[in-house]
mmCIF file of C-alpha atoms and ligand atoms in Angstrom:
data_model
loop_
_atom_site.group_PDB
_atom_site.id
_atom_site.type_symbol
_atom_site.label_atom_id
_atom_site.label_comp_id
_atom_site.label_asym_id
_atom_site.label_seq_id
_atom_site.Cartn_x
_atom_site.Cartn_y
_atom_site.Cartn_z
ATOM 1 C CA UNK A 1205 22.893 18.617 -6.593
ATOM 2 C CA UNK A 1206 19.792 18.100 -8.108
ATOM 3 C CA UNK A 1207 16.546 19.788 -9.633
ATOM 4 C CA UNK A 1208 15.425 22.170 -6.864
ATOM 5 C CA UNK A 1209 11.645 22.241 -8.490
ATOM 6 C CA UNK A 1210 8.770 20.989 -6.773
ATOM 7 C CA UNK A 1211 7.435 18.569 -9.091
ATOM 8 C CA UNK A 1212 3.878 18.383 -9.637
ATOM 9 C CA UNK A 1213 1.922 15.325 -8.785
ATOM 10 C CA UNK A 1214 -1.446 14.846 -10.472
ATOM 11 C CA UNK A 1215 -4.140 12.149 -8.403
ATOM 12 C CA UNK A 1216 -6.142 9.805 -10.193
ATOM 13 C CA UNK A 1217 -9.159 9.140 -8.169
ATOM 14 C CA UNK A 1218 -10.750 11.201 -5.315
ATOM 15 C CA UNK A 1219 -12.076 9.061 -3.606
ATOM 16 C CA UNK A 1220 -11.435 8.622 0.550
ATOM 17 C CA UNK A 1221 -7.326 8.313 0.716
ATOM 18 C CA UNK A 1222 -7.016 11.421 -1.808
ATOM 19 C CA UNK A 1223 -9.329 13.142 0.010
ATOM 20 C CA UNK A 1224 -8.346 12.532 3.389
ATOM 21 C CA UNK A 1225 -4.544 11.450 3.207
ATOM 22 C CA UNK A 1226 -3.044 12.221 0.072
ATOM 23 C CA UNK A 1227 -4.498 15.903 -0.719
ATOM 24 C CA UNK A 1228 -3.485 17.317 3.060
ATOM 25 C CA UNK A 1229 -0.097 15.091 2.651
ATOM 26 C CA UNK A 1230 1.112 17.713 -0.336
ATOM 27 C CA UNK A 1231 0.738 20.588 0.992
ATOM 28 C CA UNK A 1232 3.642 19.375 3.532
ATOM 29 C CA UNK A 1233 5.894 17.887 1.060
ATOM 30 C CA UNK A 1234 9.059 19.524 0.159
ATOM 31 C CA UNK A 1235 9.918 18.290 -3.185
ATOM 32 C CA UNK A 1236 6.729 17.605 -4.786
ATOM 33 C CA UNK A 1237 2.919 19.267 -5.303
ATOM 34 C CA UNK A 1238 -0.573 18.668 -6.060
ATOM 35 C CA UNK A 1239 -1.061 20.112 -9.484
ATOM 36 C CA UNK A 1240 -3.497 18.236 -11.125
ATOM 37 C CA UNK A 1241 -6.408 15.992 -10.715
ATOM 38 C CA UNK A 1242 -8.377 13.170 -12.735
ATOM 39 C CA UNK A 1243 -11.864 12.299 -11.688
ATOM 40 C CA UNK A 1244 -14.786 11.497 -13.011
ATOM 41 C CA UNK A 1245 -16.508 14.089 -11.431
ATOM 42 C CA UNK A 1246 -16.795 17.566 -12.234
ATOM 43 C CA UNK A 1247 -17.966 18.295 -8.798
ATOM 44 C CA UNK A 1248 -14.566 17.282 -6.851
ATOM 45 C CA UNK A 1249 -12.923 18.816 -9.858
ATOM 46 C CA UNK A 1250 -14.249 22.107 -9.268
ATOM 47 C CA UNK A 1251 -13.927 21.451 -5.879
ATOM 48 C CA UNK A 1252 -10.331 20.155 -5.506
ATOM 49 C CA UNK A 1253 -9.212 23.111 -8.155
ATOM 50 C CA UNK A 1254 -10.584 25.714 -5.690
ATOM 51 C CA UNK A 1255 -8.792 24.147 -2.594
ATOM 52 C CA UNK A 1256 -6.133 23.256 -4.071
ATOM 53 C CA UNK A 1257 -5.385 26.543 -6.519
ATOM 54 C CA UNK A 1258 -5.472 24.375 -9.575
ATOM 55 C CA UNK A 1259 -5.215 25.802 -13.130
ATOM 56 C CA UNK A 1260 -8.395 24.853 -15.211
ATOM 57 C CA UNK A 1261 -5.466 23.177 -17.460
ATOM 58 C CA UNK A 1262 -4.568 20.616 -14.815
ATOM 59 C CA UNK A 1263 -8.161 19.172 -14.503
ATOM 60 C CA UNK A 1264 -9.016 16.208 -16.107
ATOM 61 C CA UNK A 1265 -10.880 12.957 -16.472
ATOM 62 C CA UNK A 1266 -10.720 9.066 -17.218
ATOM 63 C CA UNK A 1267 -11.406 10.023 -21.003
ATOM 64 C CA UNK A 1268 -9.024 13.307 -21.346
ATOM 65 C CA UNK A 1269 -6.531 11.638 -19.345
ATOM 66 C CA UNK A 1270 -3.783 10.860 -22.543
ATOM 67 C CA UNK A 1271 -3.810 15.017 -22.930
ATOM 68 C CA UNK A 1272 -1.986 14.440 -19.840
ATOM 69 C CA UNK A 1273 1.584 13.825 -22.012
ATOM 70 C CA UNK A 1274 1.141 17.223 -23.363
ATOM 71 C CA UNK A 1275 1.337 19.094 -19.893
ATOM 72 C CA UNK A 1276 4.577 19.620 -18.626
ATOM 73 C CA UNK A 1277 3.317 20.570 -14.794
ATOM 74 C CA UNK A 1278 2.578 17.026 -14.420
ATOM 75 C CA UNK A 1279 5.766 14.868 -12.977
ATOM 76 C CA UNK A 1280 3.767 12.241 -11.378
ATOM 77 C CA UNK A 1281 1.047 9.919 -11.726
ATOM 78 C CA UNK A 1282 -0.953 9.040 -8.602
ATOM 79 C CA UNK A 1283 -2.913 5.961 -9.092
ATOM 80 C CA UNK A 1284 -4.965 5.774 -6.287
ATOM 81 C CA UNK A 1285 -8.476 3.851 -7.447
ATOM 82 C CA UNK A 1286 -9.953 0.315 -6.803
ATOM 83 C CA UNK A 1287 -7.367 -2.017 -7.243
ATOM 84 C CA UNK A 1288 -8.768 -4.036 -10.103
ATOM 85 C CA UNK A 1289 -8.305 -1.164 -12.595
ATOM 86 C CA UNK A 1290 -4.844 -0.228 -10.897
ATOM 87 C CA UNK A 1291 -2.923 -1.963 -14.095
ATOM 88 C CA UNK A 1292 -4.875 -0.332 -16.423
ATOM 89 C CA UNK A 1293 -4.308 3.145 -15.493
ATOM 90 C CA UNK A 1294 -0.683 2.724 -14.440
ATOM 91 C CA UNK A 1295 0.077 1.345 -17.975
ATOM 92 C CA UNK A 1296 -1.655 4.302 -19.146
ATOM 93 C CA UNK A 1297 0.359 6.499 -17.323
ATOM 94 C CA UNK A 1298 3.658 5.354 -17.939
ATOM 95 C CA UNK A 1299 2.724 6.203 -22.000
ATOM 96 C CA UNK A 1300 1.945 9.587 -21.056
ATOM 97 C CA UNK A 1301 5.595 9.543 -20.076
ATOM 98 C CA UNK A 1302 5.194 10.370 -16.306
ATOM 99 C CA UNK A 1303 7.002 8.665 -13.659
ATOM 100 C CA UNK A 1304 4.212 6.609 -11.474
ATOM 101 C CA UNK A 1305 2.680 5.642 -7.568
ATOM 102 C CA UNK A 1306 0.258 2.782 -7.828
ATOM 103 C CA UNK A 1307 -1.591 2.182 -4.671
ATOM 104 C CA UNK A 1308 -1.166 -1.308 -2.775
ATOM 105 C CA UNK A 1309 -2.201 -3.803 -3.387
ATOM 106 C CA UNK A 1310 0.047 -3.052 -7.061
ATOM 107 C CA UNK A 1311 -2.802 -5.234 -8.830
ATOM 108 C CA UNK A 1312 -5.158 -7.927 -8.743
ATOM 109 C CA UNK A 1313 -2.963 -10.478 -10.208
ATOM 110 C CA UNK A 1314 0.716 -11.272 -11.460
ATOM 111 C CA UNK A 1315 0.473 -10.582 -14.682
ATOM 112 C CA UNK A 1316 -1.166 -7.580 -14.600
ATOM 113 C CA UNK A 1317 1.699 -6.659 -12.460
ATOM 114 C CA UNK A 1318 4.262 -7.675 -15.092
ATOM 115 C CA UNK A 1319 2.717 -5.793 -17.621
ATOM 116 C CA UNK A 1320 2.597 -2.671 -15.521
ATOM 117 C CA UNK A 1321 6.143 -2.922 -14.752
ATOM 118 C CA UNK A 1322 7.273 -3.744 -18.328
ATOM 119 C CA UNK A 1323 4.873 -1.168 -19.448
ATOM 120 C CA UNK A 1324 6.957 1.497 -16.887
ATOM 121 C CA UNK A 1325 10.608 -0.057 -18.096
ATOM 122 C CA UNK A 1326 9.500 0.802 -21.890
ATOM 123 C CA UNK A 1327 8.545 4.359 -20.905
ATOM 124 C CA UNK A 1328 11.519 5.000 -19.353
ATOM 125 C CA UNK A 1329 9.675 5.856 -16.129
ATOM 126 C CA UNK A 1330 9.735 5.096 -12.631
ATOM 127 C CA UNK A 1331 7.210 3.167 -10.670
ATOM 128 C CA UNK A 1332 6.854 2.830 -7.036
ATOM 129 C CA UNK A 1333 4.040 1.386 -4.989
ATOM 130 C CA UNK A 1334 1.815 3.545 -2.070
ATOM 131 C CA UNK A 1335 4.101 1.393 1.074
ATOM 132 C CA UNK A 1336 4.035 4.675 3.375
ATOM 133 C CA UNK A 1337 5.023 2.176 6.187
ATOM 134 C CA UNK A 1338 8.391 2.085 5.050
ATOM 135 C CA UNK A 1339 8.224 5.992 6.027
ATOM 136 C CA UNK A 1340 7.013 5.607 8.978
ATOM 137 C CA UNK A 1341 9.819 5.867 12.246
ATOM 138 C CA UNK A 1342 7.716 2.733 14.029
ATOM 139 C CA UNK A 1343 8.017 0.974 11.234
ATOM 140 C CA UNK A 1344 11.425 1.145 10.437
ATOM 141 C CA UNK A 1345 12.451 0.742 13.960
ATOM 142 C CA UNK A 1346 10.897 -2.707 13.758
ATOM 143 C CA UNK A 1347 13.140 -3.580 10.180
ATOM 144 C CA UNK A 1348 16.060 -2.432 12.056
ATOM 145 C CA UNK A 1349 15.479 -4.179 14.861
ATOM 146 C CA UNK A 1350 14.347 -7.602 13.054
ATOM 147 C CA UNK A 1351 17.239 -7.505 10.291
ATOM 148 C CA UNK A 1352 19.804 -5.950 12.390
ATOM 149 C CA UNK A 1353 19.280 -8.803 15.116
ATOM 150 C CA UNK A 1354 19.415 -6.242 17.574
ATOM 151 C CA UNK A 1355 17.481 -8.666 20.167
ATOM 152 C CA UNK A 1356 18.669 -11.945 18.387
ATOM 153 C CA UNK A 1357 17.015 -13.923 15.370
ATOM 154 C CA UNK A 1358 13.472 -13.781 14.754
ATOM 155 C CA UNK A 1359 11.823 -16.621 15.918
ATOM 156 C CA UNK A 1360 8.033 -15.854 15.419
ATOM 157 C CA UNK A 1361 5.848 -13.084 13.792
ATOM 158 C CA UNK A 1362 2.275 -12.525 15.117
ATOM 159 C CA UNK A 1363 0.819 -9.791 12.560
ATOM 160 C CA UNK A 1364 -3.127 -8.737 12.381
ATOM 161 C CA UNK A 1365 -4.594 -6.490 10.424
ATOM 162 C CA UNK A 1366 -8.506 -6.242 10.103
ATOM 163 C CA UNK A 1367 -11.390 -4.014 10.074
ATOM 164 C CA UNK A 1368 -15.132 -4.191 10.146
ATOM 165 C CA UNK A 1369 -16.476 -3.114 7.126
ATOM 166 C CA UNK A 1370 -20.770 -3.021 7.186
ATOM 167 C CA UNK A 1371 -21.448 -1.349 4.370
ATOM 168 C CA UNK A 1372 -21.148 -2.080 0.464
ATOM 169 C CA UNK A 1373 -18.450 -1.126 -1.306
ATOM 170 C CA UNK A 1374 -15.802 -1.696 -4.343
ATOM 171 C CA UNK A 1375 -13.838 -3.753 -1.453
ATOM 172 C CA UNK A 1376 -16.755 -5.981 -1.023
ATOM 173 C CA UNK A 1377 -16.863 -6.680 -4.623
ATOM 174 C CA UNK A 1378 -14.515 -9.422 -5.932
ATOM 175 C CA UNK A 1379 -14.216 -8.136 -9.336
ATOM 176 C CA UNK A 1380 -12.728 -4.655 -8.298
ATOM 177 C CA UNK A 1381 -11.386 -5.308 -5.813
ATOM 178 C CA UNK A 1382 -9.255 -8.484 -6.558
ATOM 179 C CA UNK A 1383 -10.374 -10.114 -2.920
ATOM 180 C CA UNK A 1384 -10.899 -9.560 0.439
ATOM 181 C CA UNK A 1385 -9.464 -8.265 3.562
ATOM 182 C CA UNK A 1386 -6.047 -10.179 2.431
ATOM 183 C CA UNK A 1387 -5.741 -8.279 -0.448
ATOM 184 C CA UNK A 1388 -6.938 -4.402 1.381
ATOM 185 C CA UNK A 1389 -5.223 -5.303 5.221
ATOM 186 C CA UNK A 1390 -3.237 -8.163 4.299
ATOM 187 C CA UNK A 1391 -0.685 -6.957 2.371
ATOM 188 C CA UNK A 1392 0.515 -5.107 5.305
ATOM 189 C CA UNK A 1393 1.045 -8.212 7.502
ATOM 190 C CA UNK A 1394 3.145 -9.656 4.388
ATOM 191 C CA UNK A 1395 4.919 -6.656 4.150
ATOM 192 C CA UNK A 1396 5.812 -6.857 7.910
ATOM 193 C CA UNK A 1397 6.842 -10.477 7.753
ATOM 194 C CA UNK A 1398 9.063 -9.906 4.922
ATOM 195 C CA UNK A 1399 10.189 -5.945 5.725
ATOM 196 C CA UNK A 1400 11.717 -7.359 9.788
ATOM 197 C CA UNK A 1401 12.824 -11.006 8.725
ATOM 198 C CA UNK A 1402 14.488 -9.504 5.670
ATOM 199 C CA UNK A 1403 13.978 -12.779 3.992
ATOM 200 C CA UNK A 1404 11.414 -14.173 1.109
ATOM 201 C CA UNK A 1405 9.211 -16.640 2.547
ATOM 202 C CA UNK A 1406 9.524 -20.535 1.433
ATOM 203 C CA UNK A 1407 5.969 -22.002 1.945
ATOM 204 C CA UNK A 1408 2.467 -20.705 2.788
ATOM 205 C CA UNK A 1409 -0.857 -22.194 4.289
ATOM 206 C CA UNK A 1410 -4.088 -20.641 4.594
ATOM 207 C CA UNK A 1411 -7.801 -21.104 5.517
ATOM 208 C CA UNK A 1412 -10.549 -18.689 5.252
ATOM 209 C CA UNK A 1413 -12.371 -17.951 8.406
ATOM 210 C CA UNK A 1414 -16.369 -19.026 8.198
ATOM 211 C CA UNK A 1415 -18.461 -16.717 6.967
ATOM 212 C CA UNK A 1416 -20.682 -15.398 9.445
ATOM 213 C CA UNK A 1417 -22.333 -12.907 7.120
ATOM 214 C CA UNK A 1418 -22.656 -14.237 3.905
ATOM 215 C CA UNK A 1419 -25.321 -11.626 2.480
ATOM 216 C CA UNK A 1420 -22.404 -9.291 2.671
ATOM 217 C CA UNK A 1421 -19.366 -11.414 1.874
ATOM 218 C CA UNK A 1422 -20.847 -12.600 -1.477
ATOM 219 C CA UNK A 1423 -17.936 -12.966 -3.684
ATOM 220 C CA UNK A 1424 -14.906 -11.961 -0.802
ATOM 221 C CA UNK A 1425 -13.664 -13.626 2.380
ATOM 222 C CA UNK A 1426 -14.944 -12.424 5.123
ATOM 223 C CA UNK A 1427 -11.368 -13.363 7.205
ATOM 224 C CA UNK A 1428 -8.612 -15.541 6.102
ATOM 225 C CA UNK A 1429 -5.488 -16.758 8.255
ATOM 226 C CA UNK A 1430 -2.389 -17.807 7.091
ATOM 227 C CA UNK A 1431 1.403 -19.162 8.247
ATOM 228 C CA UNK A 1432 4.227 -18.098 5.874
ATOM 229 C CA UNK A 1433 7.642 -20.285 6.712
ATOM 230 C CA UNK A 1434 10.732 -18.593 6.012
ATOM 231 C CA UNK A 1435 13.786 -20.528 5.140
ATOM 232 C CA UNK A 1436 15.781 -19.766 8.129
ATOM 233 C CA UNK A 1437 12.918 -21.769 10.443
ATOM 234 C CA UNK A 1438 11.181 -18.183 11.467
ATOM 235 C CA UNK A 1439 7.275 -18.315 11.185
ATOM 236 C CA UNK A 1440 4.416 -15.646 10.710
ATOM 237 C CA UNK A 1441 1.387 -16.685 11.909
ATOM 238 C CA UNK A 1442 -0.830 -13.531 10.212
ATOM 239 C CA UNK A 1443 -4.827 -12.450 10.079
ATOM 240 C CA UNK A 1444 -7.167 -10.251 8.110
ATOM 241 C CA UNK A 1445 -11.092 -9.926 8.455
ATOM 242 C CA UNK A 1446 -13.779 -7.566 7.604
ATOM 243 C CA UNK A 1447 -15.620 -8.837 11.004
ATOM 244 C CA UNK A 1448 -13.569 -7.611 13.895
ATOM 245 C CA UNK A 1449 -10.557 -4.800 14.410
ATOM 246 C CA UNK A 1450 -7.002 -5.794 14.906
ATOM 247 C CA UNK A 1451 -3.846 -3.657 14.349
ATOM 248 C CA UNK A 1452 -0.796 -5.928 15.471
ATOM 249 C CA UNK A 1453 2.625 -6.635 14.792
ATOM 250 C CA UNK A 1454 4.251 -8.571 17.250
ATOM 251 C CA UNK A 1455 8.102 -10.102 16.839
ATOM 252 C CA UNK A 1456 9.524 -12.987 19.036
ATOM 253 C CA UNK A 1457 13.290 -13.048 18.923
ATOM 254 C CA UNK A 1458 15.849 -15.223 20.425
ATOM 255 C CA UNK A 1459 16.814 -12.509 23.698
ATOM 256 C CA UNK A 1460 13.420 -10.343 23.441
ATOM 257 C CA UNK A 1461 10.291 -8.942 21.802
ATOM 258 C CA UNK A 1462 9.207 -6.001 20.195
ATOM 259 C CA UNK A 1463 6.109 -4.792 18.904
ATOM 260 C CA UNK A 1464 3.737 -2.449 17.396
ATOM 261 C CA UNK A 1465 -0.129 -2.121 18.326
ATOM 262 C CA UNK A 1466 -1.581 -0.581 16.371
ATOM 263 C CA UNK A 1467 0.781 -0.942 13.891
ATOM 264 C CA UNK A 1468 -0.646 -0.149 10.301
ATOM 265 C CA UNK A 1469 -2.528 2.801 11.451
ATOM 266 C CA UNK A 1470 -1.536 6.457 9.583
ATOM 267 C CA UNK A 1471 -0.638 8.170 12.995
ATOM 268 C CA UNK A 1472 -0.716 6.819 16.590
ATOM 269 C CA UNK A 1473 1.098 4.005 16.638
ATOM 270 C CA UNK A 1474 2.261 2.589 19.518
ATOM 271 C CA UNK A 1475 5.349 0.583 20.033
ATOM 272 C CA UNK A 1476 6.954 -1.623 22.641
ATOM 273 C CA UNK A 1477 9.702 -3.810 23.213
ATOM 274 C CA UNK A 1478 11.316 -6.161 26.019
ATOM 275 C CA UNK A 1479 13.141 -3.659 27.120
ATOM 276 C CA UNK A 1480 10.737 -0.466 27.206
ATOM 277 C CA UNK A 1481 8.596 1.741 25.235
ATOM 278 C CA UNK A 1482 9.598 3.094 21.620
ATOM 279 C CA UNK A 1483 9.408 6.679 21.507
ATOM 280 C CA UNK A 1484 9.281 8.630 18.086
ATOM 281 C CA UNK A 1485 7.609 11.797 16.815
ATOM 282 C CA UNK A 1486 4.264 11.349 14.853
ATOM 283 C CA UNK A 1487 5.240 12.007 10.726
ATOM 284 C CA UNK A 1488 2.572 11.926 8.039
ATOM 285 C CA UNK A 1489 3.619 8.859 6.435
ATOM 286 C CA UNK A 1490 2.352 9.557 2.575
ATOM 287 C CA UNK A 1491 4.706 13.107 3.187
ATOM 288 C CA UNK A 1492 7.465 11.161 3.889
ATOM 289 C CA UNK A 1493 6.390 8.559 1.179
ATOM 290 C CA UNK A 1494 5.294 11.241 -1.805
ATOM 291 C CA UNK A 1495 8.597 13.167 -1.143
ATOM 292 C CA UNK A 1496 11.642 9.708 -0.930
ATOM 293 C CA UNK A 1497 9.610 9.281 -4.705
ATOM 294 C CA UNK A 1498 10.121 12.842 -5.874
ATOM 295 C CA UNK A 1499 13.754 12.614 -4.815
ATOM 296 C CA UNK A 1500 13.817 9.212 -6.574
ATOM 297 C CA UNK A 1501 12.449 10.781 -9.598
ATOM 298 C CA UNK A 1502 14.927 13.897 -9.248
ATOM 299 C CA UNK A 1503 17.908 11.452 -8.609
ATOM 300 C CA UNK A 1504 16.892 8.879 -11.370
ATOM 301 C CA UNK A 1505 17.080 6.002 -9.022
ATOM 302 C CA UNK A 1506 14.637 3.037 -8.013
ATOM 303 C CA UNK A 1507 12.341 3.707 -5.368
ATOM 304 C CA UNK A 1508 13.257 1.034 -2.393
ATOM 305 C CA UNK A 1509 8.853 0.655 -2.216
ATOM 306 C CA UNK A 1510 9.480 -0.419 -6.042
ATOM 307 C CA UNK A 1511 6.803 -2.454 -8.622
ATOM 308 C CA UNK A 1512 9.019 -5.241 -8.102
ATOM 309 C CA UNK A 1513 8.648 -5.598 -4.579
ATOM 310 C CA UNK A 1514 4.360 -4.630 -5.121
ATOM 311 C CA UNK A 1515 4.522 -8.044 -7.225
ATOM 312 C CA UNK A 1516 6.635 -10.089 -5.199
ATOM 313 C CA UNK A 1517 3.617 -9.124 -2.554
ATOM 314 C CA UNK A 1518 1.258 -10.150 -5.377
ATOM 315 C CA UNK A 1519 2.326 -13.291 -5.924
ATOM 316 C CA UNK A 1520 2.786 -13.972 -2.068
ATOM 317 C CA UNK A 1521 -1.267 -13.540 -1.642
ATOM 318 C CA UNK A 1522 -1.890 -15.416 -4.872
ATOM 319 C CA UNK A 1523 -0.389 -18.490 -3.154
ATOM 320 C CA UNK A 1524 -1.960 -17.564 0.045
ATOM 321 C CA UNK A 1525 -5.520 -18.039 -1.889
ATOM 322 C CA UNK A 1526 -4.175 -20.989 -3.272
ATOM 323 C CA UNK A 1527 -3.592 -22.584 -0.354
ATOM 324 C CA UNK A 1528 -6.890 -21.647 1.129
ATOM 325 C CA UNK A 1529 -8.864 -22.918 -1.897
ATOM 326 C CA UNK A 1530 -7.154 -26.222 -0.921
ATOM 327 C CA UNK A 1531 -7.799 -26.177 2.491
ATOM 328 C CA UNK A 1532 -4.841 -25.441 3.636
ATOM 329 C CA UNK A 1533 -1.890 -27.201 1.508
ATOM 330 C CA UNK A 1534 1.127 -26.126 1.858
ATOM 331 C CA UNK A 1535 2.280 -24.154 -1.086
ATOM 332 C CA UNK A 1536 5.811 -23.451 -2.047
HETATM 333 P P1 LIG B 1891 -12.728 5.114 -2.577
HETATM 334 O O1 LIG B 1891 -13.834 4.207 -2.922
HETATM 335 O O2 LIG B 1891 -12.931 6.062 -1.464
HETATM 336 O O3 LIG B 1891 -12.298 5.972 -3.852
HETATM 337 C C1 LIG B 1891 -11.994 5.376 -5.084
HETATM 338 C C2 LIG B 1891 -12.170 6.415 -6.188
HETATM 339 O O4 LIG B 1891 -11.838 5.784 -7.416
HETATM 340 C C3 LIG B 1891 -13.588 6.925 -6.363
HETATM 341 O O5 LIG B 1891 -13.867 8.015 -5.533
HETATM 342 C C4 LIG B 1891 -13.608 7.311 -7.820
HETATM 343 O O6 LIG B 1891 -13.002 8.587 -7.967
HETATM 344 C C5 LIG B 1891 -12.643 6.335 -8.464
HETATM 345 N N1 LIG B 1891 -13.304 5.243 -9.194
HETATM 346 C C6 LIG B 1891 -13.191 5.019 -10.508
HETATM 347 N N2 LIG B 1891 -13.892 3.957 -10.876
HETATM 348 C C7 LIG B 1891 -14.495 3.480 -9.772
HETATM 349 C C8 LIG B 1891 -15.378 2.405 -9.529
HETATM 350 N N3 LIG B 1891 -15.758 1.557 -10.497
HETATM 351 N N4 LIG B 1891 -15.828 2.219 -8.267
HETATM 352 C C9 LIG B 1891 -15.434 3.027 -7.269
HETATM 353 N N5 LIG B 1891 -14.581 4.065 -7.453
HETATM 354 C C10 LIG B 1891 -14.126 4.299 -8.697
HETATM 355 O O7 LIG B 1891 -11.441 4.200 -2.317
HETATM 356 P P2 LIG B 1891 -10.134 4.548 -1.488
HETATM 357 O O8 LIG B 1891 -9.719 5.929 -1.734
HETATM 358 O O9 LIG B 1891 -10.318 4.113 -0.090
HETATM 359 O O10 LIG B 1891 -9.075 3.517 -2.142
HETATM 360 C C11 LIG B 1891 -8.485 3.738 -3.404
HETATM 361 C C12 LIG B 1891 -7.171 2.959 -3.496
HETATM 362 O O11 LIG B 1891 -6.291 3.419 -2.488
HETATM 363 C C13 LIG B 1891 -7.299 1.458 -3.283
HETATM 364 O O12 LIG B 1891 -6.390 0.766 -4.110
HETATM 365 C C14 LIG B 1891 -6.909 1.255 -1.836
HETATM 366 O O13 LIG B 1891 -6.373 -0.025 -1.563
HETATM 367 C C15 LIG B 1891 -5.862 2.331 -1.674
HETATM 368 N N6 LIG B 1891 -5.776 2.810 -0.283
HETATM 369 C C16 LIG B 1891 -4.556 2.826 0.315
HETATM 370 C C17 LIG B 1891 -4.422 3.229 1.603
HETATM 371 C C18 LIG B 1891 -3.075 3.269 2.221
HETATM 372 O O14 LIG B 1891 -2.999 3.429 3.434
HETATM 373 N N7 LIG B 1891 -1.996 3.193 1.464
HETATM 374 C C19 LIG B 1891 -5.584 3.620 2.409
HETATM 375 C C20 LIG B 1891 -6.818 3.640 1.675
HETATM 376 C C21 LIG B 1891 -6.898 3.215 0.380
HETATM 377 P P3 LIG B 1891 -13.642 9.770 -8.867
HETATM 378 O O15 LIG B 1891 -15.044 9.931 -8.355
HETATM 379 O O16 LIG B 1891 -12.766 10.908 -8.574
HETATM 380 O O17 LIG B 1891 -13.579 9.308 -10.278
#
């Protein structure tokens, strides 16, 4: 048996997924809580306090945020801002001495994610990254049925994920945002690859899609495709753009097929294999995903969406830029 206490989870960053996802996701979670916020802006502050019944105590910002140690309410560290200052803020987290969620991607580059997770292994805390795919029921039908060979080996992976984004943002802007659609959509399609072959990919090759509106996509892709080549002989052939939707995850085995479309979405997917429709209730994934990392927390063991798996995805995009600045070499 363990600690029966909610523990309380404090969000850095209210920005759309806090607002929208993360906020409404703890009031459902069993083992865990909103009980503090840190923004920049006194406005949510006041605002998220009064919706969310938040002690004056618990409310703080970017500069007060080290008087965080000192508050025992606050289990967990939700970092949940552009990506480029992810490593900053999850370092300074793990000094308060609070266990820590980083949102995907973990970082804008490998060494910032080494020195978040050494930064986590000093404090003695745990770090896990904002996967809620791996709590979703679609999702892990499709690991079972890729790694459990339940329709044969995986030949082929077909995996798309892309949005049309219009307006400026931090995700247009290469310096906070660490890239393009690879970085924001892409991830997922690496995670897919990896999360129903089971297996680490060998090689990668990449090119970026032309840029059809370069006014917006000054210092980001505007799409980029790439194959990742798995030991074993399996392929995924994968996409992300900011120019067109796309929400596929489609597997090719040796005695059937199975996929999900959409796939990535946070309710509403759909899923389909060779032998009929899949058919599983509709969770909210970051529930699912804020409460396995309470439990982890509780338990004192690794969460299985860890900092080492957020790099390994890291360093998989890094050499899928690579081999796109090269048009197109192969990269091991
Ligand atoms: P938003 O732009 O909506 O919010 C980001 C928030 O970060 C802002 O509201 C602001 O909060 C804070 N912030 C601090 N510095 C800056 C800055 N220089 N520029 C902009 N914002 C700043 O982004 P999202 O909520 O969509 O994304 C945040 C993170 O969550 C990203 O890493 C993204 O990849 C990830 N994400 C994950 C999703 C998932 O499904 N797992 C879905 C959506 C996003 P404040 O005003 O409170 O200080």
């Amino acid at each position: 048996t363990y600690d029966q206490r909610k523990l309380g989870v404090a969000l850095v960053g209210l920005g759309r997924y806090s607002e929208g996802q993360l906020g409404p996701a703890l009031k459902e979670t069993q083992h865990c809580y909103l009980a503090g916020v840190v923004s920049s802006s006194e406005e949510k502050r006041k605002r998220w306090q009064a919706q969310y019944d938040l002690p004056g105590s618990n409310l703080y910002n970017y500069d007060t945020f080290e008087s965080m140690a000192a508050n025992p309410a606050i289990d967990i560290v939700y970092v949940v801002l552009p990506n480029a200052l992810h490593a900053e803020y999850v370092v300074r987290a793990a000094r308060t001495g609070k266990h820590v969620i980083c949102e995907k991607p973990m970082a804008t580059s490998v060494e910032e994610c080494q020195r978040m997770i050494r930064a986590c292994q000093e404090a003695g805390v745990l770090l896990s990254i904002g996967y809620r795919l791996h709590f979703d029921p679609f999702n892990k039908e499709m690991m079972h049925l890729g790694q459990d060979q339940v329709f044969g080996n995986v030949k082929r992976i077909i995996a798309d994920d892309s949005m049309t984004l219009e307006k400026e943002e931090w995700r247009l802007d290469g310096a906070l945002a660490g890239g393009g659609p690879l970085m924001n959509n892409g991830v997922y399609c690496v995670q897919a690859a990896l999360f129903v072959t089971g297996e680490l990919p060998v090689a990668v090759r990449a090119e970026f899609s032309p840029k059809t509106k370069p006014d917006l996509f000054r210092t980001v892709e505007e799409g980029i495709q790439w194959e990742m080549e798995f030991a074993s002989g399996k392929k995924a052939l994968c996409e992300s753009s900011y120019s067109k939707d796309g929400n596929l995850l489609r597997v090719t085995a040796e005695r059937g097929w199975f996929e999900l479309n959409p796939a990535y979405e946070y309710k509403g997917l759909k899923g389909q294999t060779s032998e009929g429709p899949m058919e599983f209730p509709t969770i909210r994934q970051q529930a699912a995903q804020l409460d396995d990392f309470a439990l982890c927390v509780k338990r004192g063991v690794t969460s299985r969406v860890s900092g080492e798996m957020g790099m390994r995805d890291v360093e998989i995009m890094m050499a899928i830029y690579e081999s796109a600045r090269k048009g197109g070499e192969r990269v091991t």
